[in-house]
C-alpha cells in the first residue's frame, strides 16, 4: 500500500475518495466541515440533514461529490467524542474507510487528519495510521476460495488542521509503522494456522526461515537436547503428542557491545491445547490453535527488530509443544523437576502454559538478560477479568512494569496492571513438591503469574496474560476478527525507547 503525506488544498487532492472524520454532535456550520460543505455546494449539510451520520465511532456515510474537487467521492467516518480524540483516532478512521473502499472498489483515498485541540503528535499519529492501514485488510481468508478480491492501492494523509508538519518526521514514522505492521501481520498469520499445520517443528521451520532471511541468529533445541538441559516440564507437556517439543532461540545483536545484557522476550508456544488428559469441553476447543499467540508475538517482534536495527541486544525465546491426551501423556499427580531444579506437582494438565514457560524463563535467566518479558495466552480467568480489550500486566519490578505500561500507551495497545503480592504464592504451595501448577478457585490469572515468578529469580520481569487480546471474536473498526498480533507494537516501542535513554 502506498502511504504518504499530502499537502494539497482540499479541492486539489488527487485521489478517488476524500475521507473525513466527523465528531459526535458536530455540524457543518464551522471549521473543516463548513469549508468542505461550501466547496461541494452544500452536499455535506444535506447528509447531516438526512441524519446519515451522527459521528459515532465506526459509522460511515458515502457520497458522490459534485465537480468541485479532484476527488469525486467523500467518505465521512464517525470519529466519536471530540474529547476522546487522540493520536490513535486517525488510524481507526483510515481502517474503517479502507473496508468500505475495498467493498466499493475504490483504489485511492486521503484522510483529512483533524487536530481539534491543535496538539496532535504528528509522529505518533502517522505511525499508528500506517500500522492501522497495513493491518486493516488482513482477514482470516487465507484458506478460502478466492473470489476476485479488491485491495485499495494508496492511502494518503493530509494534516489539514495542523500548523507545522515536517516531511522527514512523517516519512520516518511511516517507515517504522510499516515494519511494525509487518511484524504484527507475521504474528497474526502464524496464529491463524490450524494446529495440524503449525505443529512445533513447522513453527520452528518458519521462525528459522524468517530469521535467516533477516540476518537473525537462530538456534533450536530438539527433545534429545531438551533432555540434557533437564527441561522436564516442557517435555512433560509434549509427552502425549507425537509431535516433539522444540525450544527456539532467536538472537539480535544491535548494541555496540555484542556481550551487553539482552532484553529477553519469551512467548508461550502451545500449537494446540486440547487440555491433555484434563481435556477441555468440545465447544471452543478449536480456538486453542491460537494458544501460541505469545510465541507468535515474539517471532513478529524479532522480525520488526531485525528490520529496524535498534542499538540494543534482544533474545527471543519460544518453547513450543502440543498438549494432547494419549497413553504417554503426563498425568495429574505427576511430579516434574523443572530445569531450575524446582519440583512441580501437576494438578491439571490444562494448566500447561506455565509449565513450558517455567523451563523457558529459566533458560532466559541463564542468558543473563537485563530484563525478561513474557507473553502468554495463559488463563481463561484473564478473559473473564479483562475481556478482549486489555491484557493483564504483572511484574516483580515496579519500574519495569511502569516502563512497559507507558510503552503500551504510546503504542496504542491496552493493558491493565495487576497485583502480585507474596500471599498469592501461598496458593500454589504443594503438599508433595515445591509448587503445584494450579491455585485455588479464585484469582486464576494471578496465581498463574505467581507460578511464573518462581522461575525468573531476581531478574526484572514482566508477564503479559494475553488470553483475551490475542484473538478477537468480533470485527472492530481497526482490527478484523481473528488473530491480532497483540504485543508487537508495545514490545517494539519499549525496545526503541530503551535505546533513546
Ligand atoms: N490456553 C488456555 C487459556 C486460554 C483460555 C487461552 C481462553 C485463550 C482463551 C490455558 O492453557 C488453560 O487451559 N488454562 C486453564 C487454566 C486452569 C486449568 C488453571 C483455564 O484458564 O481454564
Ligand atoms: Zn490449557
Ligand atoms: Zn494453553
Coordinates of C-alpha atoms and ligand atoms in Angstrom, one line a residue:
X1 CA 0.0 0.0 0.0
X2 CA 1.3 3.5 -0.9
X3 CA 1.1 5.6 2.3
X4 CA 2.3 9.2 2.1
X5 CA 1.9 12.7 3.2
X6 CA -0.3 15.0 1.1
X7 CA -0.1 18.8 1.5
X8 CA -2.6 19.9 -1.2
X9 CA -5.6 22.2 -0.7
X10 CA -8.9 20.3 -0.3
X11 CA -10.0 20.7 -3.8
X12 CA -6.6 19.7 -5.2
X13 CA -6.1 16.3 -3.6
X14 CA -5.8 13.9 -6.4
X15 CA -7.4 10.7 -5.0
X16 CA -10.7 8.9 -5.7
X17 CA -12.0 9.5 -2.2
X18 CA -11.6 12.1 0.5
X19 CA -12.0 10.6 4.0
X20 CA -13.2 13.0 6.7
X21 CA -13.6 12.2 10.4
X22 CA -16.8 13.5 11.9
X23 CA -17.1 14.1 15.7
X24 CA -20.2 13.3 17.7
X25 CA -22.7 16.2 17.7
X26 CA -20.7 18.1 15.1
X27 CA -22.5 20.1 12.4
X28 CA -21.2 21.5 9.2
X29 CA -21.6 25.1 10.4
X30 CA -18.0 25.8 11.2
X31 CA -14.4 24.7 10.6
X32 CA -13.4 21.9 8.2
X33 CA -16.9 20.5 7.6
X34 CA -18.2 24.0 6.8
X35 CA -15.3 24.6 4.4
X36 CA -16.0 21.3 2.7
X37 CA -19.7 22.0 2.5
X38 CA -19.1 25.3 0.8
X39 CA -16.6 23.7 -1.6
X40 CA -19.1 20.9 -2.5
X41 CA -22.3 23.0 -3.0
X42 CA -24.0 22.0 0.3
X43 CA -23.8 18.2 -0.1
X44 CA -22.3 17.8 3.3
X45 CA -25.1 19.7 5.0
X46 CA -27.7 17.6 3.2
X47 CA -26.0 14.4 4.5
X48 CA -26.4 15.8 8.1
X49 CA -30.0 16.9 7.4
X50 CA -30.8 13.4 6.3
X51 CA -29.2 12.1 9.5
X52 CA -26.9 9.8 7.6
X53 CA -24.1 10.3 10.1
X54 CA -24.0 11.1 13.8
X55 CA -20.3 10.9 14.5
X56 CA -20.4 7.5 16.3
X57 CA -17.2 5.5 16.0
X58 CA -17.3 3.1 13.1
X59 CA -20.2 4.8 11.3
X60 CA -19.7 5.8 7.6
X61 CA -21.5 7.8 5.0
X62 CA -20.6 7.6 1.3
X63 CA -21.3 10.5 -1.0
X64 CA -20.6 11.2 -4.7
X65 CA -19.3 14.8 -5.0
X66 CA -20.2 17.5 -7.5
X67 CA -17.4 18.6 -9.8
X68 CA -15.8 21.0 -7.4
X69 CA -13.0 18.8 -6.1
X70 CA -10.5 16.5 -7.8
X71 CA -11.7 13.7 -5.6
X72 CA -15.2 12.5 -6.8
X73 CA -16.2 10.7 -3.6
X74 CA -16.4 11.6 0.0
X75 CA -16.4 9.1 2.9
X76 CA -17.5 10.6 6.2
X77 CA -16.3 8.4 9.1
X78 CA -17.6 8.7 12.7
X79 CA -14.7 9.6 15.0
X80 CA -16.5 9.5 18.3
X81 CA -16.5 12.2 21.0
X82 CA -14.1 15.0 20.3
X83 CA -12.9 14.8 23.9
X84 CA -11.6 11.3 23.3
X85 CA -9.8 12.2 20.0
X86 CA -6.1 11.4 20.1
X87 CA -3.2 10.0 18.1
X88 CA -4.9 6.7 17.7
X89 CA -8.1 8.0 16.1
X90 CA -6.9 8.8 12.5
X91 CA -5.7 5.2 12.1
X92 CA -9.1 3.9 13.2
X93 CA -10.8 6.2 10.8
X94 CA -8.5 5.1 8.0
X95 CA -9.0 1.5 8.7
X96 CA -12.8 2.0 8.7
X97 CA -12.7 3.8 5.4
X98 CA -10.4 1.1 3.9
X99 CA -13.0 -1.6 4.4
X100 CA -15.6 0.5 2.6
X101 CA -13.1 1.3 -0.2
X102 CA -12.4 -2.4 -0.7
X103 CA -16.1 -3.1 -0.9
X104 CA -16.7 -0.3 -3.4
X105 CA -13.5 -0.9 -5.3
X106 CA -12.0 2.5 -4.6
X107 CA -8.3 2.5 -5.1
X108 CA -7.0 5.6 -3.6
X109 CA -8.0 7.7 -0.6
X110 CA -6.8 10.6 1.5
X111 CA -7.7 11.0 5.2
X112 CA -8.0 14.6 6.3
X113 CA -6.4 14.3 9.7
X114 CA -8.1 16.6 12.2
X115 CA -6.5 18.4 15.1
X116 CA -9.3 20.0 17.1
X117 CA -7.0 20.8 20.1
X118 CA -4.0 21.8 17.9
X119 CA -1.8 19.5 20.0
X120 CA -1.6 16.3 17.9
X121 CA 1.7 14.5 17.9
X122 CA 2.4 14.2 14.2
X123 CA 4.9 11.4 14.5
X124 CA 2.8 9.0 16.7
X125 CA -0.3 9.8 14.7
X126 CA 1.4 8.9 11.4
X127 CA 2.9 5.8 12.8
X128 CA -0.4 4.5 14.2
X129 CA -2.1 5.5 11.0
X130 CA 0.4 3.4 9.0
X131 CA 0.1 0.4 11.3
X132 CA -3.7 0.6 11.1
X133 CA -3.7 0.9 7.3
X134 CA -1.3 -2.0 6.9
X135 CA -3.2 -4.2 9.3
X136 CA -6.8 -3.4 8.4
X137 CA -7.3 -5.6 5.5
X138 CA -5.6 -8.7 6.8
X139 CA -8.5 -11.2 7.2
X140 CA -8.9 -14.9 8.0
X141 CA -9.4 -15.7 4.4
X142 CA -6.1 -17.5 3.7
X143 CA -7.8 -20.8 3.2
X144 CA -10.9 -19.5 1.3
X145 CA -11.5 -19.9 -2.3
X146 CA -10.6 -16.5 -3.6
X147 CA -13.3 -14.6 -5.2
X148 CA -11.6 -11.8 -7.1
X149 CA -10.6 -9.5 -4.3
X150 CA -10.0 -5.8 -4.5
X151 CA -7.4 -4.1 -2.4
X152 CA -7.0 -0.3 -2.4
X153 CA -3.6 0.8 -3.5
X154 CA -3.0 4.1 -1.7
X155 CA -3.9 5.9 1.5
X156 CA -2.6 9.4 1.9
X157 CA -2.8 11.6 5.0
X158 CA -3.2 15.3 5.0
X159 CA -2.9 17.2 8.3
X160 CA -5.4 19.9 7.2
X161 CA -5.8 21.4 10.7
X162 CA -2.2 21.2 11.9
X163 CA 0.2 24.1 11.6
X164 CA 3.7 22.6 11.2
X165 CA 4.2 19.2 9.6
X166 CA 7.8 18.2 8.8
X167 CA 8.1 15.7 5.9
X168 CA 11.1 14.0 7.5
X169 CA 9.1 13.3 10.6
X170 CA 6.2 11.9 8.7
X171 CA 8.4 9.7 6.4
X172 CA 10.3 8.2 9.4
X173 CA 7.0 7.4 11.2
X174 CA 5.6 5.8 8.0
X175 CA 8.7 3.7 7.6
X176 CA 8.6 2.5 11.2
X177 CA 4.9 1.9 11.1
X178 CA 5.2 -0.3 8.1
X179 CA 7.9 -2.5 9.7
X180 CA 5.9 -2.9 12.9
X181 CA 2.8 -3.8 11.0
X182 CA 4.8 -6.4 9.0
X183 CA 5.9 -7.9 12.3
X184 CA 2.4 -7.9 13.7
X185 CA 1.0 -9.4 10.5
X186 CA 3.6 -12.1 10.5
X187 CA 2.4 -12.9 14.1
X188 CA -1.2 -12.9 13.0
X189 CA -0.6 -15.3 10.1
X190 CA 1.2 -17.8 12.4
X191 CA -1.6 -17.5 15.0
X192 CA -4.3 -18.2 12.3
X193 CA -2.7 -21.5 11.2
X194 CA -4.5 -24.7 12.2
X195 CA -2.9 -26.8 14.9
X196 CA -2.1 -29.7 12.5
X197 CA -0.4 -27.3 10.0
X198 CA 1.6 -25.4 12.5
X199 CA 3.0 -28.1 14.8
X200 CA 6.1 -27.3 16.9
X201 CA 8.5 -28.4 14.2
X202 CA 6.8 -26.5 11.4
X203 CA 6.7 -23.5 13.8
X204 CA 10.4 -23.7 14.2
X205 CA 10.9 -24.1 10.5
X206 CA 9.0 -20.8 9.8
X207 CA 10.8 -18.9 12.6
X208 CA 14.1 -20.2 11.2
X209 CA 13.2 -19.1 7.7
X210 CA 12.3 -15.7 8.9
X211 CA 15.4 -15.4 11.0
X212 CA 17.8 -16.4 8.2
X213 CA 16.1 -14.1 5.7
X214 CA 16.5 -11.1 8.1
X215 CA 20.0 -11.8 9.5
X216 CA 19.0 -13.0 12.9
X217 CA 20.8 -15.9 14.7
X218 CA 18.6 -18.9 15.1
X219 CA 19.0 -22.0 17.3
X220 CA 16.5 -24.7 18.0
X221 CA 16.8 -27.4 20.7
X222 CA 15.2 -30.8 20.0
X223 CA 13.9 -33.3 22.5
X224 CA 17.3 -35.0 22.9
X225 CA 18.9 -31.7 23.8
X226 CA 16.0 -30.7 26.0
X227 CA 16.6 -33.9 28.0
X228 CA 20.2 -32.9 28.6
X229 CA 19.0 -29.5 29.5
X230 CA 16.7 -31.2 32.1
X231 CA 13.6 -29.4 30.8
X232 CA 11.3 -31.9 32.3
X233 CA 8.3 -29.5 32.4
X234 CA 8.5 -28.6 28.7
X235 CA 9.0 -32.3 27.8
X236 CA 6.1 -33.4 30.0
X237 CA 3.6 -31.2 28.2
X238 CA 4.7 -32.6 24.8
X239 CA 4.7 -36.2 26.1
X240 CA 1.1 -37.0 25.0
X241 CA 1.8 -35.9 21.4
X242 CA 3.6 -37.5 18.5
X243 CA 5.0 -34.0 17.8
X244 CA 8.2 -33.3 19.6
X245 CA 8.7 -30.2 21.7
X246 CA 11.0 -27.5 20.4
X247 CA 12.8 -24.6 22.1
X248 CA 13.7 -21.9 19.7
X249 CA 16.2 -19.1 20.5
X250 CA 16.5 -16.1 18.2
X251 CA 19.2 -13.5 18.7
X252 CA 19.5 -10.0 17.6
X253 CA 22.7 -8.1 18.4
X254 CA 22.4 -4.4 17.8
X255 CA 24.2 -2.9 20.9
X256 CA 27.8 -1.6 20.4
X257 CA 28.9 -4.3 22.9
X258 CA 27.6 -7.7 21.5
X259 CA 28.0 -9.1 25.0
X260 CA 25.8 -6.4 26.6
X261 CA 22.9 -8.0 28.6
X262 CA 20.0 -8.5 26.2
X263 CA 16.3 -7.9 26.7
X264 CA 14.8 -11.4 26.7
X265 CA 11.3 -11.9 25.3
X266 CA 9.6 -15.2 25.9
X267 CA 6.3 -16.5 24.3
X268 CA 4.0 -19.4 25.1
X269 CA 4.0 -21.6 22.1
X270 CA 1.4 -24.3 22.6
X271 CA 0.5 -25.1 19.0
X272 CA -2.7 -26.8 20.1
X273 CA -4.1 -27.0 23.6
X274 CA -6.7 -29.8 24.0
X275 CA -6.2 -29.7 27.7
X276 CA -4.4 -33.0 27.7
X277 CA -5.9 -35.7 30.0
X278 CA -7.8 -32.9 31.7
X279 CA -9.5 -32.5 28.4
X280 CA -11.3 -29.3 27.5
X281 CA -15.0 -29.2 26.6
X282 CA -15.6 -29.5 22.9
X283 CA -17.4 -26.1 22.3
X284 CA -14.5 -23.8 21.8
X285 CA -11.6 -26.3 21.7
X286 CA -10.9 -25.3 18.1
X287 CA -9.8 -21.8 19.3
X288 CA -6.9 -23.4 21.0
X289 CA -5.0 -23.4 17.8
X290 CA -4.2 -19.8 18.9
X291 CA -2.5 -20.9 22.1
X292 CA 0.8 -19.9 20.6
X293 CA -0.2 -16.3 20.3
X294 CA 2.5 -15.2 22.7
X295 CA 5.1 -17.1 20.8
X296 CA 3.9 -15.5 17.5
X297 CA 4.3 -12.1 19.0
X298 CA 7.9 -12.9 20.0
X299 CA 8.6 -14.0 16.4
X300 CA 6.9 -10.9 14.9
X301 CA 8.8 -8.6 17.3
X302 CA 12.1 -10.2 16.3
X303 CA 11.2 -9.7 12.6
X304 CA 10.5 -6.0 13.3
X305 CA 13.6 -5.6 15.3
X306 CA 15.8 -7.2 12.6
X307 CA 14.5 -4.6 10.2
X308 CA 14.6 -1.5 12.5
X309 CA 18.1 -2.3 13.7
X310 CA 17.9 -0.6 17.1
X311 CA 21.2 -0.4 19.2
X312 CA 20.2 -3.0 21.7
X313 CA 20.6 -6.8 22.2
X314 CA 17.4 -8.8 22.1
X315 CA 16.9 -12.5 22.6
X316 CA 13.6 -14.2 21.6
X317 CA 12.8 -17.5 23.3
X318 CA 10.0 -19.7 22.2
X319 CA 9.1 -23.0 23.9
X320 CA 6.7 -24.9 21.6
X321 CA 4.7 -28.1 22.3
X322 CA 1.3 -29.7 21.5
X323 CA -0.9 -30.6 24.5
X324 CA -2.7 -33.8 23.7
X325 CA -4.1 -36.8 25.7
X326 CA -2.7 -40.3 25.0
X327 CA -1.2 -43.3 26.7
X328 CA 2.1 -41.5 27.0
X329 CA 0.6 -38.2 28.4
X330 CA 1.8 -36.6 31.6
X331 CA -0.8 -37.0 34.3
X332 CA -2.4 -35.1 37.2
X333 CA -0.4 -36.1 40.3
X334 CA 2.9 -36.3 38.4
X335 CA 5.8 -34.5 39.9
X336 CA 8.1 -32.8 37.4
X337 CA 11.6 -31.5 38.0
X338 CA 12.0 -28.2 36.1
X339 CA 15.3 -27.1 34.6
X340 CA 15.7 -24.7 37.5
X341 CA 15.6 -27.6 39.9
X342 CA 12.2 -26.7 41.4
X343 CA 9.7 -29.6 41.6
X344 CA 6.2 -29.1 40.3
X345 CA 3.1 -31.2 41.2
X346 CA 0.8 -31.4 38.2
X347 CA -2.8 -30.8 39.4
X348 CA -4.2 -30.0 36.0
X349 CA -2.7 -30.9 32.6
X350 CA -4.7 -28.0 31.1
X351 CA -2.5 -25.6 33.1
X352 CA 0.3 -26.4 30.6
X353 CA 1.4 -23.0 29.5
X354 CA 3.0 -22.2 32.9
X355 CA 4.9 -25.5 32.7
X356 CA 6.6 -24.8 29.3
X357 CA 7.2 -21.2 30.4
X358 CA 8.9 -22.4 33.6
X359 CA 11.7 -24.0 31.6
X360 CA 11.8 -21.2 29.0
X361 CA 12.0 -18.5 31.7
X362 CA 14.7 -20.4 33.5
X363 CA 16.6 -20.7 30.2
X364 CA 16.2 -16.9 29.8
X365 CA 17.8 -16.2 33.2
X366 CA 20.9 -18.3 32.1
X367 CA 21.4 -15.8 29.3
X368 CA 22.0 -13.0 31.9
X369 CA 19.4 -10.6 30.5
X370 CA 18.8 -7.1 31.8
X371 CA 15.1 -8.0 31.9
X372 CA 12.6 -10.6 30.8
X373 CA 9.2 -10.0 29.3
X374 CA 6.9 -12.9 28.6
X375 CA 3.6 -13.1 26.7
X376 CA 1.2 -15.9 27.0
X377 CA -2.4 -16.9 26.3
X378 CA -2.3 -18.2 29.8
X379 CA -5.7 -18.2 31.5
X380 CA -9.4 -18.1 30.8
X381 CA -9.6 -16.2 34.1
X382 CA -7.8 -13.3 32.4
X383 CA -10.5 -13.2 29.7
X384 CA -13.2 -13.2 32.5
X385 CA -11.4 -10.3 34.2
X386 CA -10.5 -8.0 31.3
X387 CA -12.2 -9.3 28.2
X388 CA -10.6 -8.8 24.9
X389 CA -9.8 -5.1 25.4
X390 CA -6.8 -5.2 27.8
X391 CA -4.0 -7.7 28.6
X392 CA -3.1 -8.3 32.3
X393 CA 0.2 -6.9 33.3
X394 CA 2.2 -8.5 36.1
X395 CA 5.7 -7.8 37.3
X396 CA 8.3 -8.3 40.1
X397 CA 9.7 -4.8 39.4
X398 CA 7.7 -1.6 39.7
X399 CA 9.9 0.4 37.4
X400 CA 9.9 -2.1 34.5
X401 CA 6.1 -2.5 35.0
X402 CA 5.7 1.3 34.5
X403 CA 8.0 1.3 31.5
X404 CA 6.0 -1.4 29.8
X405 CA 2.7 0.1 30.7
X406 CA 3.8 3.5 29.3
X407 CA 5.2 1.9 26.1
X408 CA 1.8 0.2 25.6
X409 CA 0.0 3.6 25.9
X410 CA 2.3 5.1 23.3
X411 CA 1.8 2.1 21.1
X412 CA -2.0 2.2 21.3
X413 CA -2.3 -1.3 22.9
X414 CA -4.2 -1.6 26.1
X415 CA -3.2 -3.4 29.3
X416 CA -4.0 -3.2 33.0
X417 CA -1.6 -3.5 35.9
X418 CA -2.5 -6.4 38.2
X419 CA -1.3 -7.2 41.8
X420 CA 1.2 -10.0 42.6
X421 CA 1.6 -10.0 46.4
X422 CA 3.6 -12.7 48.0
X423 CA 0.3 -14.1 49.5
X424 CA -0.7 -15.4 46.1
X425 CA 2.3 -17.6 46.1
X426 CA 0.9 -19.4 49.2
X427 CA -2.0 -20.5 46.9
X428 CA 0.4 -22.6 44.7
X429 CA 2.2 -24.4 47.6
X430 CA 2.0 -28.2 47.1
X431 CA 1.9 -30.9 49.7
X432 CA 4.4 -33.1 47.8
X433 CA 6.5 -30.8 45.7
X434 CA 7.9 -27.2 45.8
X435 CA 4.9 -25.8 44.0
X436 CA 1.8 -27.0 42.1
X437 CA 0.5 -25.9 38.7
X438 CA -2.9 -24.8 39.9
X439 CA -4.0 -22.3 42.5
X440 CA -7.3 -22.2 44.4
X441 CA -10.7 -21.4 42.9
X442 CA -10.2 -17.6 42.6
X443 CA -7.5 -15.3 41.1
X444 CA -6.6 -17.7 38.3
X445 CA -4.7 -15.3 36.2
X446 CA -2.8 -14.0 39.3
X447 CA -1.8 -17.4 40.6
X448 CA -0.6 -18.4 37.1
X449 CA 1.7 -15.2 37.2
X450 CA 2.8 -16.1 40.8
X451 CA 3.8 -19.6 39.4
X452 CA 5.9 -18.0 36.6
X453 CA 7.6 -15.6 39.1
X454 CA 9.1 -18.7 40.7
X455 CA 11.3 -19.2 37.7
X456 CA 12.8 -15.7 37.0
X457 CA 14.9 -15.3 40.1
X458 CA 16.0 -11.8 40.8
X459 CA 15.8 -10.7 37.1
X460 CA 13.3 -7.8 36.5
X461 CA 10.4 -9.4 34.7
X462 CA 7.1 -8.6 33.2
X463 CA 4.4 -11.1 32.4
X464 CA 1.5 -10.3 30.0
X465 CA -1.5 -12.6 30.1
X466 CA -2.8 -12.1 26.5
X467 CA -5.5 -14.8 26.6
X468 CA -8.2 -12.2 25.8
X469 CA -6.3 -9.8 23.5
X470 CA -4.6 -12.3 21.1
X471 CA -7.8 -13.2 19.3
X472 CA -11.0 -11.1 18.5
X473 CA -14.4 -12.7 18.3
X474 CA -15.9 -9.7 16.5
X475 CA -14.7 -7.2 14.0
X476 CA -13.5 -3.9 15.3
X477 CA -13.2 -0.9 13.1
X478 CA -9.4 -1.1 13.3
X479 CA -9.0 -4.8 13.5
X480 CA -10.7 -7.7 11.7
X481 CA -11.8 -10.6 13.9
X482 CA -9.3 -13.4 14.5
X483 CA -5.7 -13.0 15.5
X484 CA -4.5 -9.6 16.5
X485 CA -0.7 -9.8 16.8
X486 CA -1.2 -8.1 20.2
X487 CA 2.1 -7.1 21.8
X488 CA 4.3 -6.5 18.8
X489 CA 3.7 -2.7 18.8
X490 CA 4.3 -2.4 22.6
X491 CA 7.5 -4.5 22.6
X492 CA 9.0 -2.6 19.6
X493 CA 8.1 0.7 21.3
X494 CA 9.7 -0.5 24.6
X495 CA 12.8 -1.7 22.8
X496 CA 13.3 1.6 20.8
X497 CA 12.6 3.7 23.9
X498 CA 15.3 1.8 25.8
X499 CA 17.8 2.8 23.0
X500 CA 17.0 6.5 23.4
X501 CA 17.9 6.5 27.1
Ligands
LIG1 N1 -4.7 -21.9 26.8 C1 -5.5 -21.8 28.0 C2 -6.0 -20.4 28.4 C3 -6.9 -19.7 27.4 C4 -8.3 -19.7 27.6 C5 -6.4 -19.0 26.3 C6 -9.1 -19.0 26.7 C7 -7.1 -18.3 25.5 C8 -8.5 -18.3 25.6 C9 -4.8 -22.4 29.2 O1 -3.8 -23.3 28.9 C10 -5.7 -23.1 30.0 O2 -6.3 -24.0 29.6 N2 -5.9 -22.5 31.2 C11 -6.8 -23.1 32.1 C12 -6.1 -23.0 33.5 C13 -6.8 -23.8 34.5 C14 -6.7 -25.3 34.3 C15 -6.0 -23.5 35.8 C16 -8.1 -22.2 32.2 O3 -7.9 -21.0 32.0 O4 -9.2 -22.7 32.3
LIG2 ZN1 -4.5 -25.4 28.8
LIG3 ZN1 -2.9 -23.2 27.0

